[in-house]
Amino acid sequence: MFFPSAARLGRLPREIVWAVAKGMYGRSKRCYRLAHRRVMKELDHMYFLRHRRPHDMRTLWITRINPAGREHGLGYSRFTSGLKRGDIHLDRKALCAIAETEPVTFKVLVDEAKRIMYPKKLGEERDLSRF
């Protein structure tokens, strides 16, 4: 026969409740009933933040890659599309690290994405008059 655990029913052992409530203010660290409510809310909040962290990190990486790519004339969307079309498999975390620490390598990646996203048309010559 299956007996669900106390945690599944929303009841935690007293030792765990007191351990989590140890640093709280007021009666919620001394009275079990108040401590249990605060601890359950705190654990729920920690669960939510733990599952939100990957989303926040992804947003952070994108906001660092985008201006680095725009410095070289290519926005984030076209940059990532060019890398995917060119079979360059780098995740956002690696691209962010490269953009921050190795600007020359990042420029090479942007140039490769540009070459793939904006191919030269047949018969088109390079304009060398500016050099």
C-alpha positions as YAML, in Angstrom:
chain: A
units: angstrom
residues:
- id: 1
  name: MET
  ca: [0.00, 0.00, 0.00]
- id: 2
  name: PHE
  ca: [1.23, 3.51, -0.86]
- id: 3
  name: PHE
  ca: [1.59, 6.10, 1.90]
- id: 4
  name: PRO
  ca: [2.41, 9.62, 0.70]
- id: 5
  name: SER
  ca: [5.15, 11.42, 2.52]
- id: 6
  name: ALA
  ca: [4.52, 14.29, 4.91]
- id: 7
  name: ALA
  ca: [6.07, 16.72, 2.45]
- id: 8
  name: ARG
  ca: [3.54, 15.71, -0.23]
- id: 9
  name: LEU
  ca: [0.71, 16.48, 2.17]
- id: 10
  name: GLY
  ca: [2.16, 19.90, 2.96]
- id: 11
  name: ARG
  ca: [3.42, 18.93, 6.41]
- id: 12
  name: LEU
  ca: [7.09, 19.20, 7.16]
- id: 13
  name: PRO
  ca: [8.89, 17.70, 10.14]
- id: 14
  name: ARG
  ca: [9.27, 20.17, 12.99]
- id: 15
  name: GLU
  ca: [13.06, 20.04, 12.81]
- id: 16
  name: ILE
  ca: [13.01, 21.24, 9.21]
- id: 17
  name: VAL
  ca: [10.51, 23.98, 9.99]
- id: 18
  name: TRP
  ca: [12.67, 25.27, 12.84]
- id: 19
  name: ALA
  ca: [15.83, 25.05, 10.73]
- id: 20
  name: VAL
  ca: [14.31, 27.13, 7.91]
- id: 21
  name: ALA
  ca: [12.62, 29.60, 10.29]
- id: 22
  name: LYS
  ca: [15.81, 30.15, 12.28]
- id: 23
  name: GLY
  ca: [16.66, 33.56, 10.82]
- id: 24
  name: MET
  ca: [13.14, 34.97, 10.64]
- id: 25
  name: TYR
  ca: [11.90, 37.91, 12.70]
- id: 26
  name: GLY
  ca: [9.20, 38.02, 15.34]
- id: 27
  name: ARG
  ca: [6.94, 35.21, 16.52]
- id: 28
  name: SER
  ca: [7.29, 33.28, 13.26]
- id: 29
  name: LYS
  ca: [10.58, 31.89, 14.47]
- id: 30
  name: ARG
  ca: [9.17, 30.84, 17.86]
- id: 31
  name: CYS
  ca: [5.57, 29.74, 17.30]
- id: 32
  name: TYR
  ca: [5.24, 26.56, 15.29]
- id: 33
  name: ARG
  ca: [1.98, 27.48, 13.59]
- id: 34
  name: LEU
  ca: [3.29, 30.84, 12.34]
- id: 35
  name: ALA
  ca: [6.67, 29.35, 11.51]
- id: 36
  name: HIS
  ca: [5.06, 26.60, 9.42]
- id: 37
  name: ARG
  ca: [3.10, 29.15, 7.35]
- id: 38
  name: ARG
  ca: [6.13, 31.33, 6.76]
- id: 39
  name: VAL
  ca: [8.37, 28.35, 5.95]
- id: 40
  name: MET
  ca: [5.90, 26.94, 3.41]
- id: 41
  name: LYS
  ca: [5.66, 30.35, 1.75]
- id: 42
  name: GLU
  ca: [9.46, 30.72, 1.78]
- id: 43
  name: LEU
  ca: [10.01, 27.26, 0.30]
- id: 44
  name: ASP
  ca: [7.43, 27.98, -2.41]
- id: 45
  name: HIS
  ca: [9.17, 31.26, -3.21]
- id: 46
  name: MET
  ca: [12.57, 29.54, -3.36]
- id: 47
  name: TYR
  ca: [11.12, 26.92, -5.73]
- id: 48
  name: PHE
  ca: [9.77, 29.66, -8.00]
- id: 49
  name: LEU
  ca: [13.09, 31.52, -8.07]
- id: 50
  name: ARG
  ca: [15.04, 28.32, -8.70]
- id: 51
  name: HIS
  ca: [12.97, 27.65, -11.80]
- id: 52
  name: ARG
  ca: [13.11, 31.27, -12.95]
- id: 53
  name: ARG
  ca: [16.92, 31.53, -12.77]
- id: 54
  name: PRO
  ca: [17.59, 29.93, -16.20]
- id: 55
  name: HIS
  ca: [15.22, 32.42, -17.82]
- id: 56
  name: ASP
  ca: [16.99, 35.33, -16.13]
- id: 57
  name: MET
  ca: [20.41, 34.06, -17.19]
- id: 58
  name: ARG
  ca: [19.27, 33.65, -20.79]
- id: 59
  name: THR
  ca: [17.97, 37.24, -20.76]
- id: 60
  name: LEU
  ca: [21.27, 38.46, -19.32]
- id: 61
  name: TRP
  ca: [23.32, 36.66, -21.99]
- id: 62
  name: ILE
  ca: [21.14, 38.03, -24.80]
- id: 63
  name: THR
  ca: [21.38, 41.58, -23.47]
- id: 64
  name: ARG
  ca: [25.18, 41.28, -23.49]
- id: 65
  name: ILE
  ca: [25.48, 39.63, -26.91]
- id: 66
  name: ASN
  ca: [23.15, 42.08, -28.69]
- id: 67
  name: PRO
  ca: [25.17, 45.30, -28.17]
- id: 68
  name: ALA
  ca: [28.42, 43.48, -28.88]
- id: 69
  name: GLY
  ca: [27.01, 42.35, -32.22]
- id: 70
  name: ARG
  ca: [25.58, 45.78, -32.98]
- id: 71
  name: GLU
  ca: [29.05, 47.29, -32.56]
- id: 72
  name: HIS
  ca: [29.98, 45.32, -35.66]
- id: 73
  name: GLY
  ca: [26.75, 46.08, -37.51]
- id: 74
  name: LEU
  ca: [24.71, 42.96, -36.88]
- id: 75
  name: GLY
  ca: [21.81, 42.61, -34.44]
- id: 76
  name: TYR
  ca: [21.23, 39.62, -32.20]
- id: 77
  name: SER
  ca: [18.56, 37.95, -34.31]
- id: 78
  name: ARG
  ca: [20.53, 38.06, -37.58]
- id: 79
  name: PHE
  ca: [23.72, 37.12, -35.73]
- id: 80
  name: THR
  ca: [22.25, 33.96, -34.23]
- id: 81
  name: SER
  ca: [20.52, 33.06, -37.49]
- id: 82
  name: GLY
  ca: [23.82, 33.40, -39.35]
- id: 83
  name: LEU
  ca: [25.61, 31.20, -36.83]
- id: 84
  name: LYS
  ca: [22.91, 28.54, -37.10]
- id: 85
  name: ARG
  ca: [23.00, 28.58, -40.90]
- id: 86
  name: GLY
  ca: [26.78, 28.31, -40.80]
- id: 87
  name: ASP
  ca: [26.66, 25.29, -38.47]
- id: 88
  name: ILE
  ca: [28.51, 27.15, -35.72]
- id: 89
  name: HIS
  ca: [27.19, 25.60, -32.53]
- id: 90
  name: LEU
  ca: [27.86, 27.98, -29.65]
- id: 91
  name: ASP
  ca: [25.36, 28.53, -26.88]
- id: 92
  name: ARG
  ca: [24.45, 31.95, -25.50]
- id: 93
  name: LYS
  ca: [26.62, 31.49, -22.43]
- id: 94
  name: ALA
  ca: [29.72, 30.86, -24.56]
- id: 95
  name: LEU
  ca: [28.89, 33.73, -26.93]
- id: 96
  name: CYS
  ca: [28.50, 36.07, -23.96]
- id: 97
  name: ALA
  ca: [31.87, 35.02, -22.54]
- id: 98
  name: ILE
  ca: [33.54, 35.45, -25.94]
- id: 99
  name: ALA
  ca: [31.95, 38.88, -26.43]
- id: 100
  name: GLU
  ca: [33.22, 40.06, -23.04]
- id: 101
  name: THR
  ca: [36.71, 38.56, -23.02]
- id: 102
  name: GLU
  ca: [37.78, 38.04, -26.65]
- id: 103
  name: PRO
  ca: [36.53, 40.85, -28.92]
- id: 104
  name: VAL
  ca: [38.67, 39.76, -31.90]
- id: 105
  name: THR
  ca: [37.22, 36.24, -31.83]
- id: 106
  name: PHE
  ca: [33.73, 37.68, -31.50]
- id: 107
  name: LYS
  ca: [34.33, 39.91, -34.53]
- id: 108
  name: VAL
  ca: [35.36, 36.83, -36.52]
- id: 109
  name: LEU
  ca: [32.07, 35.17, -35.55]
- id: 110
  name: VAL
  ca: [30.10, 38.29, -36.52]
- id: 111
  name: ASP
  ca: [31.90, 38.49, -39.87]
- id: 112
  name: GLU
  ca: [31.11, 34.84, -40.55]
- id: 113
  name: ALA
  ca: [27.44, 35.41, -39.68]
- id: 114
  name: LYS
  ca: [27.41, 38.46, -41.97]
- id: 115
  name: ARG
  ca: [28.96, 36.47, -44.81]
- id: 116
  name: ILE
  ca: [26.24, 33.85, -44.51]
- id: 117
  name: MET
  ca: [23.33, 36.23, -43.96]
- id: 118
  name: TYR
  ca: [24.32, 38.65, -46.76]
- id: 119
  name: PRO
  ca: [25.86, 36.58, -49.57]
- id: 120
  name: LYS
  ca: [27.48, 38.38, -52.49]
- id: 121
  name: LYS
  ca: [25.51, 38.44, -55.71]
- id: 122
  name: LEU
  ca: [27.04, 37.00, -58.88]
- id: 123
  name: GLY
  ca: [29.13, 39.53, -60.78]
- id: 124
  name: GLU
  ca: [29.32, 41.93, -57.86]
- id: 125
  name: GLU
  ca: [32.77, 43.33, -57.26]
- id: 126
  name: ARG
  ca: [34.10, 44.66, -53.99]
- id: 127
  name: ASP
  ca: [34.30, 48.43, -53.81]
- id: 128
  name: LEU
  ca: [37.94, 49.18, -53.03]
- id: 129
  name: SER
  ca: [37.78, 52.93, -53.72]
- id: 130
  name: ARG
  ca: [37.75, 53.76, -50.01]
- id: 131
  name: PHE
  ca: [41.11, 52.09, -49.41]
...
